[in-house]
Coordinates of C-alpha atoms in Angstrom, one line a residue:
M204 CA -1.7 76.6 -64.7
P205 CA -2.6 80.3 -64.6
A206 CA -6.1 81.3 -63.6
F207 CA -8.2 84.4 -64.0
P208 CA -7.5 87.0 -61.3
A209 CA -10.3 89.0 -59.8
P210 CA -11.3 92.1 -61.8
T211 CA -9.7 95.4 -60.7
R212 CA -13.0 96.6 -59.3
R213 CA -16.3 94.8 -58.8
N214 CA -19.3 95.4 -56.7
F215 CA -22.0 92.7 -56.5
L216 CA -25.5 93.6 -57.5
L217 CA -27.6 94.5 -54.4
A218 CA -31.0 96.2 -54.2
S219 CA -29.4 99.7 -54.5
V220 CA -25.8 99.1 -55.5
A221 CA -24.6 99.1 -59.1
L222 CA -22.4 96.3 -60.3
T223 CA -19.4 97.7 -62.2
V224 CA -16.5 95.8 -63.7
A225 CA -13.6 97.6 -65.3
S226 CA -11.3 96.0 -67.8
A227 CA -8.7 93.7 -66.2
T228 CA -5.7 91.7 -67.3
R229 CA -7.2 88.2 -67.4
L230 CA -4.0 86.3 -66.6
P231 CA -1.0 87.2 -64.4
A232 CA 2.3 87.6 -66.0
F233 CA 4.1 84.4 -66.9
A234 CA 6.9 83.1 -69.1
A235 CA 6.0 83.3 -72.8
P236 CA 4.3 80.1 -73.9
A237 CA 5.7 78.2 -76.9
R238 CA 4.3 79.2 -80.2
G239 CA 3.0 76.9 -83.0
G240 CA 2.1 73.3 -83.4
T241 CA -1.2 71.4 -83.7
A242 CA -3.3 70.2 -80.8
T243 CA -6.0 67.5 -81.1
L244 CA -9.3 67.6 -79.2
L245 CA -11.4 64.5 -78.8
L246 CA -15.2 64.4 -78.8
S247 CA -17.2 61.3 -78.3
A248 CA -19.8 62.3 -80.9
E249 CA -20.0 64.6 -83.9
P250 CA -21.9 67.8 -83.1
P251 CA -24.9 68.6 -85.3
V252 CA -23.8 72.2 -85.8
L253 CA -20.7 74.3 -85.1
T254 CA -22.3 77.3 -83.5
T255 CA -24.6 77.6 -80.5
I256 CA -26.7 80.5 -81.7
A257 CA -29.8 78.3 -82.1
N258 CA -28.7 74.8 -80.9
T259 CA -26.9 73.7 -77.7
A260 CA -27.2 70.0 -78.5
F261 CA -24.4 67.7 -77.4
N262 CA -20.8 68.6 -78.3
S263 CA -21.6 71.9 -80.1
V264 CA -20.6 73.7 -76.9
Y265 CA -17.1 72.5 -77.3
V266 CA -16.6 73.7 -80.8
S267 CA -18.5 77.0 -81.1
P268 CA -16.4 79.1 -78.7
K269 CA -13.2 78.4 -80.6
V270 CA -14.7 80.7 -83.4
I271 CA -17.7 82.5 -81.9
E272 CA -17.1 84.6 -78.8
G273 CA -19.3 86.0 -76.1
L274 CA -19.3 89.3 -74.2
L275 CA -17.7 87.8 -71.1
T276 CA -15.8 84.8 -69.8
Y277 CA -15.6 83.4 -66.2
D278 CA -13.1 82.4 -63.6
F279 CA -13.4 79.2 -61.5
E280 CA -15.7 81.0 -59.1
L281 CA -17.9 82.2 -62.0
N282 CA -16.9 85.8 -61.5
P283 CA -17.2 87.6 -64.9
Q284 CA -14.1 88.5 -66.8
P285 CA -13.7 90.7 -70.0
L286 CA -13.9 89.2 -73.4
L287 CA -15.6 91.1 -76.3
A288 CA -16.8 93.5 -73.6
K289 CA -14.0 95.3 -71.9
E290 CA -16.1 97.0 -69.3
W291 CA -19.7 96.6 -68.0
S292 CA -22.1 97.9 -65.4
V293 CA -25.5 97.1 -64.0
S294 CA -27.8 99.7 -62.8
P295 CA -28.9 99.7 -59.1
D296 CA -32.4 98.6 -60.1
G297 CA -31.0 95.7 -62.1
L298 CA -32.9 96.8 -65.3
T299 CA -30.0 98.2 -67.4
Y300 CA -26.8 96.4 -68.4
T301 CA -24.3 98.6 -70.2
F302 CA -21.4 96.9 -72.1
H303 CA -18.4 98.8 -73.5
L304 CA -17.0 96.8 -76.3
R305 CA -13.4 96.3 -77.5
D306 CA -12.3 98.6 -80.3
G307 CA -10.6 97.1 -83.4
V308 CA -12.1 93.6 -83.3
K309 CA -12.7 92.1 -86.7
W310 CA -14.9 89.3 -87.9
H311 CA -13.0 86.6 -89.7
D312 CA -14.2 88.0 -93.0
G313 CA -12.6 91.3 -92.3
Q314 CA -15.7 93.3 -91.3
A315 CA -15.7 95.3 -88.1
F316 CA -17.4 94.0 -85.0
T317 CA -19.8 96.5 -83.5
S318 CA -22.6 96.9 -81.0
A319 CA -25.1 96.2 -83.9
D320 CA -23.8 92.6 -83.8
V321 CA -24.4 92.4 -80.1
A322 CA -28.0 93.8 -80.4
F323 CA -28.8 91.4 -83.3
S324 CA -27.4 88.4 -81.5
V325 CA -29.1 88.9 -78.1
K326 CA -32.4 89.6 -79.7
T327 CA -32.0 86.5 -81.9
L328 CA -31.1 84.3 -78.9
K329 CA -34.3 85.4 -77.2
E330 CA -36.2 84.0 -80.2
V331 CA -34.4 80.9 -81.3
H332 CA -32.1 79.6 -78.5
P333 CA -33.3 76.7 -76.4
R334 CA -32.5 78.5 -73.2
G335 CA -32.4 82.1 -74.6
R336 CA -36.1 82.3 -74.4
N337 CA -35.9 82.1 -70.6
T338 CA -32.5 83.8 -70.1
F339 CA -33.7 86.9 -72.0
L340 CA -37.3 86.7 -71.0
N341 CA -37.3 90.2 -69.5
L342 CA -35.3 91.8 -72.3
V343 CA -37.2 94.8 -73.7
D344 CA -34.6 96.2 -76.1
V345 CA -30.9 96.5 -76.8
E346 CA -29.8 100.0 -77.4
T347 CA -26.7 100.9 -79.4
P348 CA -25.9 104.6 -78.8
D349 CA -22.6 104.1 -80.6
A350 CA -20.6 101.4 -82.3
L351 CA -18.9 100.3 -79.1
T352 CA -21.7 100.5 -76.6
A353 CA -24.6 98.0 -76.2
I354 CA -27.2 98.6 -73.5
L355 CA -29.6 95.8 -72.5
K356 CA -32.9 97.1 -71.2
L357 CA -35.0 94.8 -69.0
S358 CA -38.6 95.0 -67.8
K359 CA -37.7 93.1 -64.6
P360 CA -34.4 92.2 -62.9
A361 CA -32.6 89.1 -64.1
P362 CA -30.0 88.4 -61.4
Y363 CA -28.6 85.4 -63.3
L364 CA -27.9 87.4 -66.5
I365 CA -24.4 88.6 -65.7
T366 CA -23.3 84.9 -65.5
A367 CA -25.1 83.9 -68.7
L368 CA -22.9 85.7 -71.2
A369 CA -20.2 83.1 -72.0
S370 CA -19.3 82.2 -75.5
S371 CA -21.0 78.8 -75.5
E372 CA -24.2 80.1 -73.9
T373 CA -24.6 83.6 -75.5
P374 CA -22.6 83.6 -78.7
I375 CA -22.2 86.9 -80.6
V376 CA -22.6 86.2 -84.3
P377 CA -22.1 88.6 -87.3
R378 CA -25.3 90.4 -88.1
H379 CA -24.2 90.8 -91.7
I380 CA -24.1 87.0 -92.1
Y381 CA -27.3 86.1 -90.3
E382 CA -29.7 89.1 -90.8
G383 CA -32.7 88.3 -93.0
T384 CA -32.1 84.5 -92.9
K385 CA -33.6 81.7 -90.9
V386 CA -31.0 81.7 -88.2
A387 CA -31.2 78.0 -87.4
E388 CA -30.8 77.0 -91.0
N389 CA -28.0 79.5 -91.9
P390 CA -25.0 77.9 -93.7
A391 CA -22.7 79.7 -91.3
N392 CA -23.8 77.3 -88.5
L393 CA -21.8 74.7 -90.5
A394 CA -18.9 76.9 -91.5
P395 CA -18.8 79.6 -88.8
I396 CA -17.4 83.1 -89.0
G397 CA -16.5 84.7 -85.7
T398 CA -14.1 87.0 -83.8
G399 CA -12.4 84.1 -82.0
P400 CA -8.8 82.9 -81.8
F401 CA -9.4 80.2 -84.4
K402 CA -10.8 80.3 -87.9
F403 CA -12.9 77.4 -89.3
K404 CA -11.1 75.6 -92.1
E405 CA -12.9 72.3 -92.8
W406 CA -15.4 69.7 -91.6
V407 CA -14.9 66.2 -92.8
R408 CA -18.1 64.6 -91.8
G409 CA -17.8 61.5 -89.6
S410 CA -14.1 62.2 -89.0
H411 CA -12.9 65.6 -87.8
L412 CA -12.9 69.4 -87.9
V413 CA -9.9 71.6 -88.6
Y414 CA -9.4 75.1 -87.1
E415 CA -6.5 77.4 -88.0
R416 CA -5.0 80.2 -86.0
N417 CA -6.5 83.6 -86.5
P418 CA -3.5 85.8 -87.2
E419 CA -5.5 89.0 -86.6
Y420 CA -7.0 88.0 -83.3
W421 CA -7.6 91.0 -81.0
D422 CA -5.8 89.4 -78.0
Q423 CA -2.3 89.1 -79.4
P424 CA 0.0 87.2 -79.1
R425 CA -2.8 84.6 -78.6
P426 CA -3.7 82.0 -79.7
Y427 CA -0.5 80.1 -79.5
L428 CA -1.5 77.0 -81.4
D429 CA -1.2 77.1 -85.2
Q430 CA -4.0 74.6 -85.6
L431 CA -6.6 72.8 -83.7
I432 CA -8.0 69.4 -84.9
V433 CA -11.3 68.1 -83.4
R434 CA -11.7 64.3 -83.8
F435 CA -14.9 62.4 -83.5
I436 CA -14.5 58.9 -82.1
P437 CA -17.8 57.3 -81.3
D438 CA -16.3 54.0 -80.0
A439 CA -15.4 54.2 -76.3
A440 CA -12.6 51.6 -76.5
A441 CA -11.1 53.4 -79.5
R442 CA -11.2 56.7 -77.5
S443 CA -9.3 55.1 -74.7
I444 CA -6.7 53.8 -77.1
A445 CA -6.3 57.1 -78.8
I446 CA -5.7 58.9 -75.5
E447 CA -3.3 56.2 -74.2
T448 CA -1.2 56.2 -77.4
G449 CA -0.8 60.0 -77.4
E450 CA -2.9 60.7 -80.5
I451 CA -5.1 63.1 -78.4
D452 CA -4.1 66.2 -76.4
L453 CA -7.5 67.0 -74.8
A454 CA -10.4 64.8 -74.0
P455 CA -13.2 66.6 -72.0
S456 CA -16.3 65.3 -70.2
T457 CA -14.9 61.9 -69.2
P458 CA -15.1 60.4 -72.7
V459 CA -13.8 56.9 -71.7
P460 CA -15.5 54.1 -69.8
L461 CA -15.2 54.9 -66.1
S462 CA -13.7 51.4 -65.7
D463 CA -10.7 52.6 -67.8
L464 CA -9.8 55.6 -65.6
E465 CA -7.6 53.8 -63.1
R466 CA -5.6 52.2 -65.9
L467 CA -5.2 55.6 -67.7
K468 CA -4.0 57.3 -64.5
A469 CA -1.0 55.0 -64.5
V470 CA 0.0 55.9 -68.1
D471 CA 3.0 58.2 -68.4
G472 CA 2.3 61.5 -69.9
I473 CA -1.4 61.5 -69.2
A474 CA -3.0 63.7 -66.5
F475 CA -6.5 64.6 -65.3
E476 CA -8.2 68.0 -64.7
E477 CA -11.4 68.2 -62.5
R478 CA -11.8 71.9 -63.0
G479 CA -13.5 73.6 -65.9
Y480 CA -17.0 72.3 -65.4
Q481 CA -18.2 75.0 -63.0
Y482 CA -20.3 76.4 -65.9
S483 CA -22.1 73.2 -66.7
N484 CA -22.7 71.2 -63.5
G485 CA -24.3 68.1 -65.0
V486 CA -26.6 65.7 -63.2
S487 CA -28.2 62.4 -64.1
R488 CA -31.9 61.9 -63.6
I489 CA -34.9 59.8 -64.3
E490 CA -37.7 61.8 -66.0
F491 CA -41.3 60.6 -66.0
N492 CA -43.7 61.4 -68.8
L493 CA -46.6 62.7 -66.7
E494 CA -48.9 62.6 -69.8
R495 CA -48.9 58.8 -69.4
P496 CA -51.8 57.6 -67.1
F497 CA -49.4 55.3 -65.3
F498 CA -47.1 58.1 -64.2
K499 CA -49.8 60.6 -63.5
D500 CA -50.4 58.8 -60.2
I501 CA -48.0 60.0 -57.6
R502 CA -48.1 56.6 -55.9
V503 CA -46.4 55.0 -59.0
R504 CA -43.6 57.6 -58.9
Q505 CA -43.2 57.1 -55.2
A506 CA -43.0 53.3 -55.8
F507 CA -40.2 53.8 -58.3
A508 CA -38.3 56.0 -55.8
H509 CA -38.5 53.2 -53.3
V510 CA -37.0 50.8 -55.8
I511 CA -34.3 52.6 -57.7
D512 CA -31.2 52.9 -55.6
R513 CA -29.1 56.0 -56.6
K514 CA -26.2 54.6 -54.5
V515 CA -26.0 51.5 -56.6
I516 CA -25.9 53.7 -59.8
L517 CA -23.2 55.9 -58.2
N518 CA -21.0 53.0 -56.9
T519 CA -21.6 50.4 -59.5
I520 CA -22.4 52.3 -62.7
N521 CA -20.4 55.4 -62.0
Y522 CA -17.5 53.6 -60.2
G523 CA -17.9 56.0 -57.3
Y524 CA -17.3 59.1 -59.4
G525 CA -19.6 62.0 -58.7
A526 CA -22.0 62.2 -55.8
A527 CA -25.5 60.9 -55.1
I528 CA -28.0 63.8 -55.0
P529 CA -31.4 64.0 -53.3
G530 CA -32.7 66.8 -55.5
P531 CA -32.2 68.5 -58.8
I532 CA -29.1 70.7 -58.0
N533 CA -25.5 69.6 -58.3
P534 CA -23.4 70.0 -55.1
N535 CA -20.9 72.1 -57.0
L536 CA -23.6 74.9 -56.9
A537 CA -23.0 75.0 -53.2
K538 CA -25.1 77.9 -52.2
W539 CA -28.1 76.5 -54.0
Y540 CA -27.7 72.9 -53.1
D541 CA -29.8 71.3 -50.3
G542 CA -28.4 68.0 -49.1
D543 CA -31.2 67.5 -46.4
L544 CA -34.1 66.9 -48.8
K545 CA -36.6 64.2 -48.3
T546 CA -35.5 60.8 -49.6
Y547 CA -37.4 57.5 -50.2
P548 CA -35.6 54.6 -48.6
I549 CA -35.2 51.5 -50.7
D550 CA -38.2 49.4 -49.6
L551 CA -39.6 46.8 -52.1
A552 CA -42.6 46.0 -49.9
A553 CA -43.6 49.6 -49.7
A554 CA -43.3 49.9 -53.5
E555 CA -45.5 46.8 -54.0
K556 CA -48.2 48.3 -51.8
L557 CA -48.1 51.7 -53.6
L558 CA -48.5 50.0 -57.0
D559 CA -51.4 47.9 -55.7
A560 CA -53.1 50.9 -54.3
A561 CA -52.6 52.8 -57.6
G562 CA -54.6 50.0 -59.4
Y563 CA -51.7 48.0 -60.9
P564 CA -51.8 44.5 -59.4
R565 CA -49.6 41.7 -60.6
G566 CA -51.0 39.6 -63.4
S567 CA -50.8 35.8 -63.6
D568 CA -47.4 36.2 -65.0
G569 CA -46.3 38.4 -62.2
V570 CA -46.2 41.6 -64.3
R571 CA -48.1 44.7 -63.4
I572 CA -47.4 46.7 -66.5
R573 CA -45.1 46.8 -69.5
I574 CA -43.4 50.2 -70.3
N575 CA -40.4 51.5 -72.2
L576 CA -37.3 53.1 -70.8
D577 CA -35.3 55.3 -73.1
Y578 CA -31.8 56.5 -72.3
V579 CA -29.8 59.4 -73.7
P580 CA -27.1 58.1 -76.0
S581 CA -24.1 59.7 -74.2
G582 CA -21.4 57.5 -72.8
E583 CA -21.7 54.2 -71.0
T584 CA -23.4 55.4 -67.8
Y585 CA -26.8 55.6 -69.3
P586 CA -27.2 52.2 -71.0
R587 CA -25.6 50.5 -68.0
G588 CA -27.7 52.5 -65.6
S589 CA -30.8 51.7 -67.6
E590 CA -30.1 48.0 -67.4
Y591 CA -29.8 48.3 -63.6
I592 CA -33.1 50.2 -63.5
R593 CA -34.8 47.5 -65.6
Q594 CA -33.6 44.8 -63.3
A595 CA -34.6 46.7 -60.1
L596 CA -38.1 47.4 -61.4
A597 CA -38.6 43.8 -62.4
K598 CA -38.5 42.9 -58.7
V599 CA -41.8 44.7 -58.1
G600 CA -43.5 43.5 -61.3
V601 CA -42.7 46.4 -63.7
D602 CA -41.5 45.1 -67.0
A603 CA -39.3 47.9 -68.6
T604 CA -38.0 47.5 -72.1
V605 CA -34.8 49.4 -72.6
R606 CA -34.7 51.2 -75.9
S607 CA -31.5 52.6 -77.6
Q608 CA -31.4 55.1 -80.5
D609 CA -29.1 57.8 -81.9
F610 CA -29.2 61.3 -80.4
A611 CA -31.4 62.9 -83.0
T612 CA -34.0 60.1 -82.7
Y613 CA -33.8 60.3 -78.9
T614 CA -34.5 64.0 -78.7
K615 CA -37.3 63.8 -81.3
R616 CA -38.9 60.9 -79.4
I617 CA -38.8 62.7 -76.0
Y618 CA -39.5 66.3 -76.9
T619 CA -41.4 66.3 -80.2
D620 CA -43.2 63.0 -80.6
R621 CA -43.7 62.6 -76.8
D622 CA -43.4 58.8 -77.5
F623 CA -41.8 57.7 -74.2
D624 CA -42.8 56.5 -70.8
F625 CA -39.7 57.4 -68.8
A626 CA -36.1 58.3 -69.6
F627 CA -32.7 58.1 -68.0
E628 CA -30.8 61.2 -69.0
G629 CA -28.3 63.9 -68.2
M630 CA -29.0 67.5 -67.7
S631 CA -26.8 70.5 -66.9
N632 CA -27.7 72.8 -64.0
L633 CA -25.4 75.3 -65.8
F634 CA -24.2 78.4 -63.9
D635 CA -27.5 79.3 -62.2
P636 CA -30.6 77.2 -61.4
T637 CA -32.9 79.8 -63.0
V638 CA -31.2 79.0 -66.3
G639 CA -30.3 75.3 -65.9
V640 CA -33.0 73.9 -63.6
Q641 CA -36.1 76.1 -64.1
R642 CA -36.5 75.0 -67.7
L643 CA -37.1 71.4 -66.6
Y644 CA -40.0 72.2 -64.2
W645 CA -41.7 75.4 -65.3
S646 CA -45.1 74.7 -66.8
K647 CA -44.6 77.5 -69.3
N648 CA -41.6 75.7 -70.6
F649 CA -43.5 72.6 -71.7
K650 CA -42.8 73.2 -75.3
P651 CA -43.1 70.1 -77.6
G652 CA -40.4 70.3 -80.2
V653 CA -37.9 72.2 -78.0
P654 CA -35.2 69.9 -76.7
F655 CA -34.1 69.9 -73.1
S656 CA -37.2 71.7 -71.9
N657 CA -39.9 70.5 -69.5
G658 CA -40.0 66.9 -70.8
S659 CA -42.1 65.5 -68.0
A660 CA -44.9 68.0 -68.7
Y661 CA -44.8 68.9 -65.0
S662 CA -47.1 71.6 -63.7
N663 CA -47.5 73.0 -60.2
P664 CA -48.7 76.6 -59.8
K665 CA -46.8 77.0 -56.5
V666 CA -43.6 75.9 -58.2
D667 CA -44.3 78.2 -61.1
A668 CA -44.8 81.1 -58.8
L669 CA -41.6 80.4 -56.9
L670 CA -39.6 79.9 -60.1
E671 CA -40.8 83.2 -61.5
A672 CA -40.2 85.1 -58.2
A673 CA -36.6 83.7 -57.9
A674 CA -35.9 84.7 -61.5
I675 CA -36.3 88.4 -60.7
E676 CA -35.2 88.4 -57.0
V677 CA -32.2 90.7 -56.4
D678 CA -31.9 89.8 -52.7
A679 CA -29.4 86.9 -52.8
K680 CA -30.5 85.3 -49.5
K681 CA -34.1 85.4 -50.4
R682 CA -33.4 83.9 -53.8
V683 CA -31.5 81.0 -52.2
D684 CA -34.5 80.5 -49.8
Q685 CA -36.9 80.4 -52.8
W686 CA -34.8 77.7 -54.5
R687 CA -34.6 75.7 -51.3
E688 CA -38.5 75.7 -51.2
I689 CA -38.6 74.7 -54.8
Q690 CA -36.4 71.7 -54.2
K691 CA -38.5 70.5 -51.3
I692 CA -41.7 70.6 -53.4
L693 CA -40.0 68.8 -56.3
V694 CA -38.9 65.8 -54.2
E695 CA -42.5 65.5 -52.9
D696 CA -44.1 65.8 -56.4
L697 CA -41.4 63.5 -58.1
P698 CA -41.7 64.6 -61.7
A699 CA -38.2 63.2 -61.8
I700 CA -35.8 61.2 -59.6
D701 CA -32.5 62.8 -59.4
I702 CA -29.6 60.3 -59.2
A703 CA -26.0 61.7 -59.2
S704 CA -23.8 64.6 -60.2
Q705 CA -22.0 63.6 -63.4
P706 CA -18.4 62.7 -63.1
E707 CA -16.7 65.3 -65.3
L708 CA -13.0 65.0 -66.0
T709 CA -10.7 66.3 -68.7
I710 CA -8.1 63.8 -69.7
Y711 CA -5.1 65.5 -71.3
N712 CA -1.6 64.8 -72.5
K713 CA 1.0 66.6 -70.3
R714 CA 2.5 68.3 -73.4
I715 CA -0.4 70.7 -73.6
A716 CA -0.6 73.5 -71.1
D717 CA -3.1 76.2 -70.0
H718 CA -6.1 74.5 -71.6
T719 CA -8.3 75.0 -68.5
V720 CA -8.0 78.6 -67.2
G721 CA -11.5 79.3 -66.0
G722 CA -14.9 77.9 -65.2
E723 CA -15.7 77.1 -68.9
G724 CA -12.7 74.8 -69.2
V725 CA -12.2 73.1 -72.6
S726 CA -15.6 74.6 -73.7
G727 CA -13.8 77.9 -73.7
S728 CA -11.8 79.3 -76.6
L729 CA -8.4 77.6 -75.9
A730 CA -6.7 80.9 -76.8
Y731 CA -4.3 80.4 -73.9
A732 CA -3.4 76.7 -74.7
Y733 CA 0.0 75.9 -76.0
L734 CA 2.2 72.8 -76.6
A735 CA 5.3 72.6 -74.4
T736 CA 7.2 71.2 -77.3
A737 CA 5.5 72.7 -80.4

């Protein structure tokens, strides 16, 4: 498969060096792909919305970029590449980001795309996007000196920002459609209008989406596909069958039971792609509600760490896919990852003593306390893992009731109602820990009602100070050192127990080519994808 080449010129942001990227051909020359045909993308659950301007929940990140584009895209090393911006530069002090936009780009309704759309979108993301509040925290203004120039002005450096501008993360929406409306409730979130390679056609609730080729796409001759159908298949067994029988061309995020993978690998015409998840970097974790008296006591959390064996979850629940992790960062983010963090050996006797000391002795029935365990309804890993956690805790007298619910109920329970004791969940580190990890531990991001924020209600002034310092540090080595220190404190404080990096695979039919051409993988636009026999 072709992959993005390095830009023609690029200097990395240092204390006194400007980062400048000129326009570049994103793919090397290759034989003309076949034109036409319909490809089918499989999702395990129906997304709640079709844009990510105000909601990143669940599978919305897979559908939004087909229609709504960002300023930049990224190669497999997360180096920025041109998209709606053809050139960009960052000032030596890291406070000014200048983007020169493509000329002649049209919204799907025929209106011209301009810098006013960029300014509106970025300012809106800062206000309503779950992560945009943090990503654009230091944004002061977006200047638009002309229709094809957008200048982001910051009060403090944001060294992660140049990697935060992908279509799924920072979508650029049409100002003329959204201005003056409640963005999160705008009907365009359900029938989007964008600049992307595909136009939205229909949404049959509970069944599928249909996207059609945008014949006026700015990056001709792409896209190559005439039509893209997105099917929702909630049943895991049915997903496996649909893939095996050739009904599906692309199935991202390991959408089948892990126990089925070996069988599917033997099926003619099916292949697997491990790349294309560099932008997400998911981990599984156990998050404690520190507002609960039981979990306020560090000895209780330490006891749980001595009982719950991440290797059992990796090898038995995940079938060996992924990697056990001692802290909050996925090993794929190699420069940030610390594999030598403190761990808690599995020791039931030590756990019993800690629970006794915390004031939770066994009762006459052998039970110390009864609590609830909620798991995120996403694949088989979480319900099966929760059952293991329940059984493991029972050995030390903790009676955990496993609760299941749909996704909307789960997020409301955890982040709005705060009606939970502890949860087994997945979270994305994303492309930089300041964006993907800080949100989970920064006390200022404890925001009831905001999904995927600081659900534990964790607060440590030293961690806050380190997080805030790392968010503006332009010295790359110093910033890595700050994150190493953050990780060390987190494994001592244990607001969560990190378990494993998520096994992320795209299962695809060999008839489709060039679906994964950079770090965003199938969550990119699919503009380059084509059917070998259209």
